[in-house]
Amino acid sequence: SKCMNLALMVNKFLRCMSLTLKKNKTTNTRIGMNMKTELIQGAIFDMDGTLLDTERVLIRCWIKSAALHGFEMKEQHALNIRSLQYRFAEPYLKRVFGESFDYMAIRETRKQLFAEELQKNGIPVKQGVLPFLQFCKEQQIPTVVATATPKDRATRYLEEVGFLPYFTEIFGSNQVKTGKPFPDIYQAAAQSINCAPSDCMAFEDAPNGVLSAFYAGCKVVMIPDLSQPDEMLQPFLYAVAPNLEQAIPILKEAIQHG
């Protein structure tokens, strides 16, 4: 079944993901040019790492929180749980650090550290977001956020940086039973704008989110943040762009020609 295949894929990703922090220059690349496409009628966005430049902060806070609890978390461990729902992140980290790893307590400390850092330094945004959202507004393309962050907090962050008025709906991890990398949140996001997932283009920065959007049926454009798409990830991608502004031509073509 699809869910079983996805579960196996997630397990494979978490066991042997070989992502890198190398900041290789990314150019617009059409990967899935042979994919059968319909005209795109909606745009769905991940938040952390795609709209907001918060993944680096989250990585630092995970490592610091783990250290405060007596565990030496590596950057790669934190990278592997980006956008990953707790029900998948917890067993992964227990497999790495042992059963004594108190995931819920460490996550709570991470949340506190993250909130303190954002309060101190503000919420950083990713390059090219506003021009992209303005393009969507001009073209009357409905836009939805599908984030691993709970809805209330995501709404607050997006309001603070001035992006909230551009979105039709916000979907957080607390609104679906099974979070990323399973497809529920992208399916719900598409339904909220009365679109089939196959009529939506999804914008993601991390592998777990890419899997979620792909298995929902969306056309996935990766906007790499802390990792570039490797050979394992490329089959799930429709296109790659270095930032959202440079993804405008990809969306423009898809809404006009499919």
mmCIF file with all atom_site columns, C-alpha atoms in Angstrom, residues 48-181:
data_model
loop_
_atom_site.group_PDB
_atom_site.id
_atom_site.type_symbol
_atom_site.label_atom_id
_atom_site.label_alt_id
_atom_site.label_comp_id
_atom_site.label_asym_id
_atom_site.label_entity_id
_atom_site.label_seq_id
_atom_site.pdbx_PDB_ins_code
_atom_site.Cartn_x
_atom_site.Cartn_y
_atom_site.Cartn_z
_atom_site.occupancy
_atom_site.B_iso_or_equiv
_atom_site.pdbx_formal_charge
_atom_site.auth_seq_id
_atom_site.auth_comp_id
_atom_site.auth_asym_id
_atom_site.auth_atom_id
_atom_site.pdbx_PDB_model_num
ATOM 1   C CA . ASP A 1 48  ? 10.335 26.815 8.505   1.00 0.00 ? 48  ASP A CA 1
ATOM 2   C CA . GLY A 1 49  ? 13.168 26.872 5.998   1.00 0.00 ? 49  GLY A CA 1
ATOM 3   C CA . THR A 1 50  ? 10.900 27.841 3.092   1.00 0.00 ? 50  THR A CA 1
ATOM 4   C CA . LEU A 1 51  ? 9.146  31.047 4.179   1.00 0.00 ? 51  LEU A CA 1
ATOM 5   C CA . LEU A 1 52  ? 11.037 31.728 7.401   1.00 0.00 ? 52  LEU A CA 1
ATOM 6   C CA . ASP A 1 53  ? 14.806 31.366 7.816   1.00 0.00 ? 53  ASP A CA 1
ATOM 7   C CA . THR A 1 54  ? 14.360 29.527 11.088  1.00 0.00 ? 54  THR A CA 1
ATOM 8   C CA . GLU A 1 55  ? 15.800 26.068 10.414  1.00 0.00 ? 55  GLU A CA 1
ATOM 9   C CA . ARG A 1 56  ? 19.310 27.140 11.438  1.00 0.00 ? 56  ARG A CA 1
ATOM 10  C CA . VAL A 1 57  ? 17.919 28.437 14.717  1.00 0.00 ? 57  VAL A CA 1
ATOM 11  C CA . LEU A 1 58  ? 16.001 25.203 15.297  1.00 0.00 ? 58  LEU A CA 1
ATOM 12  C CA . ILE A 1 59  ? 19.102 23.097 14.618  1.00 0.00 ? 59  ILE A CA 1
ATOM 13  C CA . ARG A 1 60  ? 21.146 25.108 17.139  1.00 0.00 ? 60  ARG A CA 1
ATOM 14  C CA . CYS A 1 61  ? 18.388 24.872 19.731  1.00 0.00 ? 61  CYS A CA 1
ATOM 15  C CA . TRP A 1 62  ? 18.005 21.090 19.325  1.00 0.00 ? 62  TRP A CA 1
ATOM 16  C CA . ILE A 1 63  ? 21.754 20.590 19.822  1.00 0.00 ? 63  ILE A CA 1
ATOM 17  C CA . LYS A 1 64  ? 21.862 22.936 22.822  1.00 0.00 ? 64  LYS A CA 1
ATOM 18  C CA . SER A 1 65  ? 18.781 21.383 24.415  1.00 0.00 ? 65  SER A CA 1
ATOM 19  C CA . ALA A 1 66  ? 20.145 17.853 24.003  1.00 0.00 ? 66  ALA A CA 1
ATOM 20  C CA . ALA A 1 67  ? 23.433 18.967 25.592  1.00 0.00 ? 67  ALA A CA 1
ATOM 21  C CA . LEU A 1 68  ? 21.578 20.455 28.560  1.00 0.00 ? 68  LEU A CA 1
ATOM 22  C CA . HIS A 1 69  ? 19.990 17.039 29.044  1.00 0.00 ? 69  HIS A CA 1
ATOM 23  C CA . GLY A 1 70  ? 23.329 15.224 28.736  1.00 0.00 ? 70  GLY A CA 1
ATOM 24  C CA . PHE A 1 71  ? 23.274 14.085 25.087  1.00 0.00 ? 71  PHE A CA 1
ATOM 25  C CA . GLU A 1 72  ? 25.738 14.986 22.329  1.00 0.00 ? 72  GLU A CA 1
ATOM 26  C CA . MET A 1 73  ? 23.439 15.564 19.375  1.00 0.00 ? 73  MET A CA 1
ATOM 27  C CA . LYS A 1 74  ? 25.159 16.098 16.032  1.00 0.00 ? 74  LYS A CA 1
ATOM 28  C CA . GLU A 1 75  ? 23.969 18.517 13.395  1.00 0.00 ? 75  GLU A CA 1
ATOM 29  C CA . GLN A 1 76  ? 22.971 15.612 11.144  1.00 0.00 ? 76  GLN A CA 1
ATOM 30  C CA . HIS A 1 77  ? 20.645 14.181 13.793  1.00 0.00 ? 77  HIS A CA 1
ATOM 31  C CA . ALA A 1 78  ? 18.813 17.502 14.010  1.00 0.00 ? 78  ALA A CA 1
ATOM 32  C CA . LEU A 1 79  ? 18.728 17.795 10.220  1.00 0.00 ? 79  LEU A CA 1
ATOM 33  C CA . ASN A 1 80  ? 17.101 14.393 9.898   1.00 0.00 ? 80  ASN A CA 1
ATOM 34  C CA . ILE A 1 81  ? 14.116 15.373 12.048  1.00 0.00 ? 81  ILE A CA 1
ATOM 35  C CA . ARG A 1 82  ? 13.257 18.587 10.194  1.00 0.00 ? 82  ARG A CA 1
ATOM 36  C CA . SER A 1 83  ? 9.477  18.732 9.667   1.00 0.00 ? 83  SER A CA 1
ATOM 37  C CA . LEU A 1 84  ? 9.197  15.256 11.181  1.00 0.00 ? 84  LEU A CA 1
ATOM 38  C CA . GLN A 1 85  ? 6.185  14.678 13.438  1.00 0.00 ? 85  GLN A CA 1
ATOM 39  C CA . TYR A 1 86  ? 7.082  13.700 17.014  1.00 0.00 ? 86  TYR A CA 1
ATOM 40  C CA . ARG A 1 87  ? 5.706  10.165 16.586  1.00 0.00 ? 87  ARG A CA 1
ATOM 41  C CA . PHE A 1 88  ? 8.478  9.549  14.027  1.00 0.00 ? 88  PHE A CA 1
ATOM 42  C CA . ALA A 1 89  ? 11.186 11.810 15.496  1.00 0.00 ? 89  ALA A CA 1
ATOM 43  C CA . GLU A 1 90  ? 11.031 10.230 18.960  1.00 0.00 ? 90  GLU A CA 1
ATOM 44  C CA . PRO A 1 91  ? 11.765 6.610  17.908  1.00 0.00 ? 91  PRO A CA 1
ATOM 45  C CA . TYR A 1 92  ? 14.477 7.808  15.524  1.00 0.00 ? 92  TYR A CA 1
ATOM 46  C CA . LEU A 1 93  ? 16.292 9.730  18.285  1.00 0.00 ? 93  LEU A CA 1
ATOM 47  C CA . LYS A 1 94  ? 15.837 6.878  20.779  1.00 0.00 ? 94  LYS A CA 1
ATOM 48  C CA . ARG A 1 95  ? 17.407 4.589  18.207  1.00 0.00 ? 95  ARG A CA 1
ATOM 49  C CA . VAL A 1 96  ? 20.369 6.968  17.994  1.00 0.00 ? 96  VAL A CA 1
ATOM 50  C CA . PHE A 1 97  ? 20.789 7.837  21.690  1.00 0.00 ? 97  PHE A CA 1
ATOM 51  C CA . GLY A 1 98  ? 19.073 4.994  23.522  1.00 0.00 ? 98  GLY A CA 1
ATOM 52  C CA . GLU A 1 99  ? 15.839 4.648  25.478  1.00 0.00 ? 99  GLU A CA 1
ATOM 53  C CA . SER A 1 100 ? 17.028 7.135  28.125  1.00 0.00 ? 100 SER A CA 1
ATOM 54  C CA . PHE A 1 101 ? 16.636 9.972  25.596  1.00 0.00 ? 101 PHE A CA 1
ATOM 55  C CA . ASP A 1 102 ? 13.630 11.875 27.011  1.00 0.00 ? 102 ASP A CA 1
ATOM 56  C CA . TYR A 1 103 ? 12.315 13.263 23.745  1.00 0.00 ? 103 TYR A CA 1
ATOM 57  C CA . MET A 1 104 ? 9.367  15.214 25.154  1.00 0.00 ? 104 MET A CA 1
ATOM 58  C CA . ALA A 1 105 ? 11.457 16.943 27.839  1.00 0.00 ? 105 ALA A CA 1
ATOM 59  C CA . ILE A 1 106 ? 14.248 17.773 25.379  1.00 0.00 ? 106 ILE A CA 1
ATOM 60  C CA . ARG A 1 107 ? 11.736 19.067 22.834  1.00 0.00 ? 107 ARG A CA 1
ATOM 61  C CA . GLU A 1 108 ? 10.157 21.278 25.505  1.00 0.00 ? 108 GLU A CA 1
ATOM 62  C CA . THR A 1 109 ? 13.568 22.780 26.344  1.00 0.00 ? 109 THR A CA 1
ATOM 63  C CA . ARG A 1 110 ? 14.205 23.269 22.615  1.00 0.00 ? 110 ARG A CA 1
ATOM 64  C CA . LYS A 1 111 ? 10.915 25.151 22.308  1.00 0.00 ? 111 LYS A CA 1
ATOM 65  C CA . GLN A 1 112 ? 11.909 27.468 25.162  1.00 0.00 ? 112 GLN A CA 1
ATOM 66  C CA . LEU A 1 113 ? 15.354 28.128 23.664  1.00 0.00 ? 113 LEU A CA 1
ATOM 67  C CA . PHE A 1 114 ? 13.804 28.775 20.242  1.00 0.00 ? 114 PHE A CA 1
ATOM 68  C CA . ALA A 1 115 ? 11.241 31.222 21.641  1.00 0.00 ? 115 ALA A CA 1
ATOM 69  C CA . GLU A 1 116 ? 13.955 33.084 23.548  1.00 0.00 ? 116 GLU A CA 1
ATOM 70  C CA . GLU A 1 117 ? 16.130 33.413 20.451  1.00 0.00 ? 117 GLU A CA 1
ATOM 71  C CA . LEU A 1 118 ? 13.274 34.688 18.285  1.00 0.00 ? 118 LEU A CA 1
ATOM 72  C CA . GLN A 1 119 ? 12.271 37.174 20.972  1.00 0.00 ? 119 GLN A CA 1
ATOM 73  C CA . LYS A 1 120 ? 15.834 38.416 21.171  1.00 0.00 ? 120 LYS A CA 1
ATOM 74  C CA . ASN A 1 121 ? 16.701 38.532 17.463  1.00 0.00 ? 121 ASN A CA 1
ATOM 75  C CA . GLY A 1 122 ? 13.361 38.616 15.641  1.00 0.00 ? 122 GLY A CA 1
ATOM 76  C CA . ILE A 1 123 ? 12.064 36.172 13.040  1.00 0.00 ? 123 ILE A CA 1
ATOM 77  C CA . PRO A 1 124 ? 14.301 35.953 9.956   1.00 0.00 ? 124 PRO A CA 1
ATOM 78  C CA . VAL A 1 125 ? 12.639 35.474 6.558   1.00 0.00 ? 125 VAL A CA 1
ATOM 79  C CA . LYS A 1 126 ? 13.846 33.664 3.466   1.00 0.00 ? 126 LYS A CA 1
ATOM 80  C CA . GLN A 1 127 ? 14.955 35.479 0.328   1.00 0.00 ? 127 GLN A CA 1
ATOM 81  C CA . GLY A 1 128 ? 12.350 36.102 -2.355  1.00 0.00 ? 128 GLY A CA 1
ATOM 82  C CA . VAL A 1 129 ? 9.212  35.243 -0.364  1.00 0.00 ? 129 VAL A CA 1
ATOM 83  C CA . LEU A 1 130 ? 7.377  38.551 -0.715  1.00 0.00 ? 130 LEU A CA 1
ATOM 84  C CA . PRO A 1 131 ? 7.749  38.840 -4.529  1.00 0.00 ? 131 PRO A CA 1
ATOM 85  C CA . PHE A 1 132 ? 6.455  35.275 -4.845  1.00 0.00 ? 132 PHE A CA 1
ATOM 86  C CA . LEU A 1 133 ? 3.439  35.896 -2.605  1.00 0.00 ? 133 LEU A CA 1
ATOM 87  C CA . GLN A 1 134 ? 2.709  39.127 -4.478  1.00 0.00 ? 134 GLN A CA 1
ATOM 88  C CA . PHE A 1 135 ? 2.785  37.201 -7.762  1.00 0.00 ? 135 PHE A CA 1
ATOM 89  C CA . CYS A 1 136 ? 0.302  34.663 -6.356  1.00 0.00 ? 136 CYS A CA 1
ATOM 90  C CA . LYS A 1 137 ? -1.980 37.490 -5.239  1.00 0.00 ? 137 LYS A CA 1
ATOM 91  C CA . GLU A 1 138 ? -1.823 39.195 -8.661  1.00 0.00 ? 138 GLU A CA 1
ATOM 92  C CA . GLN A 1 139 ? -2.627 35.883 -10.370 1.00 0.00 ? 139 GLN A CA 1
ATOM 93  C CA . GLN A 1 140 ? -5.385 35.097 -7.836  1.00 0.00 ? 140 GLN A CA 1
ATOM 94  C CA . ILE A 1 141 ? -3.731 31.798 -6.902  1.00 0.00 ? 141 ILE A CA 1
ATOM 95  C CA . PRO A 1 142 ? -4.951 30.541 -3.506  1.00 0.00 ? 142 PRO A CA 1
ATOM 96  C CA . THR A 1 143 ? -2.057 30.035 -1.076  1.00 0.00 ? 143 THR A CA 1
ATOM 97  C CA . VAL A 1 144 ? -1.930 27.759 1.972   1.00 0.00 ? 144 VAL A CA 1
ATOM 98  C CA . VAL A 1 145 ? 0.733  27.056 4.602   1.00 0.00 ? 145 VAL A CA 1
ATOM 99  C CA . ALA A 1 146 ? 1.296  23.412 5.590   1.00 0.00 ? 146 ALA A CA 1
ATOM 100 C CA . THR A 1 147 ? 3.713  23.417 8.502   1.00 0.00 ? 147 THR A CA 1
ATOM 101 C CA . ALA A 1 148 ? 5.028  21.070 11.173  1.00 0.00 ? 148 ALA A CA 1
ATOM 102 C CA . THR A 1 149 ? 4.545  23.978 13.605  1.00 0.00 ? 149 THR A CA 1
ATOM 103 C CA . PRO A 1 150 ? 1.195  24.185 15.476  1.00 0.00 ? 150 PRO A CA 1
ATOM 104 C CA . LYS A 1 151 ? -1.292 26.533 13.784  1.00 0.00 ? 151 LYS A CA 1
ATOM 105 C CA . ASP A 1 152 ? -1.490 29.186 16.514  1.00 0.00 ? 152 ASP A CA 1
ATOM 106 C CA . ARG A 1 153 ? 2.269  29.628 16.657  1.00 0.00 ? 153 ARG A CA 1
ATOM 107 C CA . ALA A 1 154 ? 2.641  29.564 12.859  1.00 0.00 ? 154 ALA A CA 1
ATOM 108 C CA . THR A 1 155 ? -0.080 32.188 12.523  1.00 0.00 ? 155 THR A CA 1
ATOM 109 C CA . ARG A 1 156 ? 1.681  34.393 15.068  1.00 0.00 ? 156 ARG A CA 1
ATOM 110 C CA . TYR A 1 157 ? 5.041  34.114 13.289  1.00 0.00 ? 157 TYR A CA 1
ATOM 111 C CA . LEU A 1 158 ? 3.562  34.864 9.858   1.00 0.00 ? 158 LEU A CA 1
ATOM 112 C CA . GLU A 1 159 ? 1.646  37.835 11.226  1.00 0.00 ? 159 GLU A CA 1
ATOM 113 C CA . GLU A 1 160 ? 4.801  39.213 12.839  1.00 0.00 ? 160 GLU A CA 1
ATOM 114 C CA . VAL A 1 161 ? 6.747  39.173 9.563   1.00 0.00 ? 161 VAL A CA 1
ATOM 115 C CA . GLY A 1 162 ? 3.827  40.558 7.511   1.00 0.00 ? 162 GLY A CA 1
ATOM 116 C CA . PHE A 1 163 ? 3.111  37.435 5.424   1.00 0.00 ? 163 PHE A CA 1
ATOM 117 C CA . LEU A 1 164 ? -0.216 36.410 6.985   1.00 0.00 ? 164 LEU A CA 1
ATOM 118 C CA . PRO A 1 165 ? -2.529 38.515 4.731   1.00 0.00 ? 165 PRO A CA 1
ATOM 119 C CA . TYR A 1 166 ? -1.230 36.659 1.680   1.00 0.00 ? 166 TYR A CA 1
ATOM 120 C CA . PHE A 1 167 ? -2.474 33.257 2.824   1.00 0.00 ? 167 PHE A CA 1
ATOM 121 C CA . THR A 1 168 ? -5.928 31.772 2.369   1.00 0.00 ? 168 THR A CA 1
ATOM 122 C CA . GLU A 1 169 ? -5.428 29.214 5.139   1.00 0.00 ? 169 GLU A CA 1
ATOM 123 C CA . ILE A 1 170 ? -2.827 27.986 7.644   1.00 0.00 ? 170 ILE A CA 1
ATOM 124 C CA . PHE A 1 171 ? -2.544 24.290 8.468   1.00 0.00 ? 171 PHE A CA 1
ATOM 125 C CA . GLY A 1 172 ? -0.427 23.233 11.442  1.00 0.00 ? 172 GLY A CA 1
ATOM 126 C CA . SER A 1 173 ? 0.780  19.859 12.637  1.00 0.00 ? 173 SER A CA 1
ATOM 127 C CA . ASN A 1 174 ? -1.849 19.848 15.392  1.00 0.00 ? 174 ASN A CA 1
ATOM 128 C CA . GLN A 1 175 ? -4.673 19.811 12.832  1.00 0.00 ? 175 GLN A CA 1
ATOM 129 C CA . VAL A 1 176 ? -3.902 16.429 11.299  1.00 0.00 ? 176 VAL A CA 1
ATOM 130 C CA . LYS A 1 177 ? -3.605 13.001 12.856  1.00 0.00 ? 177 LYS A CA 1
ATOM 131 C CA . THR A 1 178 ? -0.436 12.030 11.024  1.00 0.00 ? 178 THR A CA 1
ATOM 132 C CA . GLY A 1 179 ? 2.116  14.738 10.259  1.00 0.00 ? 179 GLY A CA 1
ATOM 133 C CA . LYS A 1 180 ? 4.953  14.960 7.787   1.00 0.00 ? 180 LYS A CA 1
ATOM 134 C CA . PRO A 1 181 ? 6.328  12.887 6.090   1.00 0.00 ? 181 PRO A CA 1
#
